[in-house]
Coordinates of C-alpha atoms in Angstrom, one line a residue:
M18 CA -13.6 -39.3 -15.0
R19 CA -16.6 -37.1 -15.5
D20 CA -15.2 -34.8 -18.1
Y21 CA -18.6 -33.4 -18.9
L22 CA -18.8 -31.9 -15.4
K23 CA -15.3 -30.5 -15.6
E24 CA -16.0 -29.0 -19.0
A25 CA -19.3 -27.4 -17.9
R26 CA -17.7 -26.0 -14.7
L27 CA -14.8 -24.5 -16.6
S28 CA -17.0 -23.0 -19.3
L29 CA -18.8 -21.1 -16.5
G30 CA -15.5 -20.0 -15.0
M31 CA -16.1 -21.9 -11.8
T32 CA -13.7 -23.7 -9.5
Q33 CA -14.5 -27.1 -7.9
E34 CA -14.8 -25.1 -4.7
D35 CA -17.4 -22.8 -6.2
V36 CA -19.6 -25.8 -7.4
A37 CA -19.2 -27.5 -4.0
K38 CA -20.3 -24.4 -2.1
H39 CA -23.4 -24.0 -4.4
I40 CA -24.5 -27.5 -3.8
G41 CA -23.6 -27.7 -0.1
I42 CA -20.8 -30.3 -0.1
S43 CA -17.0 -30.1 0.5
A44 CA -14.6 -29.3 -2.3
N45 CA -12.9 -32.6 -1.7
Y46 CA -16.1 -34.5 -2.1
Y47 CA -17.0 -32.6 -5.3
C48 CA -13.5 -33.3 -6.7
S49 CA -14.1 -37.0 -6.0
I50 CA -17.4 -36.9 -7.9
E51 CA -15.8 -35.2 -10.9
K52 CA -13.1 -37.9 -10.9
G53 CA -15.7 -40.6 -10.7
E54 CA -14.5 -41.9 -7.3
R55 CA -17.7 -40.9 -5.5
Q56 CA -21.4 -41.1 -6.5
R57 CA -20.8 -43.8 -9.0
D58 CA -24.6 -44.1 -9.2
M59 CA -25.3 -40.4 -8.7
N60 CA -28.2 -39.9 -6.4
A61 CA -31.1 -37.6 -7.5
S62 CA -30.4 -34.7 -5.2
I63 CA -26.8 -34.4 -6.4
L64 CA -27.8 -34.8 -10.0
I65 CA -30.5 -32.1 -9.7
A66 CA -28.1 -29.7 -7.9
L67 CA -25.3 -30.2 -10.4
S68 CA -27.8 -29.8 -13.2
E69 CA -28.9 -26.4 -11.9
V70 CA -25.4 -25.1 -11.0
L71 CA -23.7 -26.2 -14.1
R72 CA -26.6 -25.6 -16.4
I73 CA -26.6 -29.1 -17.9
P74 CA -30.0 -30.6 -18.7
I75 CA -30.8 -33.6 -16.5
S76 CA -31.4 -35.7 -19.6
D77 CA -27.9 -34.9 -20.8
M78 CA -26.4 -35.8 -17.5
L79 CA -28.3 -39.1 -17.4
N80 CA -27.0 -39.9 -20.9
A81 CA -23.4 -39.1 -19.9
E82 CA -23.7 -41.2 -16.8
R83 CA -25.1 -44.1 -18.8
M84 CA -22.2 -43.9 -21.2
L85 CA -19.7 -43.8 -18.3
S86 CA -21.3 -46.9 -16.7
Q87 CA -21.1 -48.8 -20.1
K88 CA -17.3 -47.9 -20.3
I89 CA -16.7 -49.2 -16.8
Q90 CA -18.4 -52.6 -17.5

């Protein structure tokens, strides 16, 4: 689970549908990203879009993703 995405989204008062609409994907697909079921190795375009919408520095997102991948292994 990508709690850092959920926390950032909620702190901005956004729904999953709001985020999805801003980055041009379906709400279901975004939900799967947040749960860690999709984009396990998040591609650059999704990473950049989420960084902009959720106001998370890319370096912070990369660090969070690195930590998640270490937990999975």
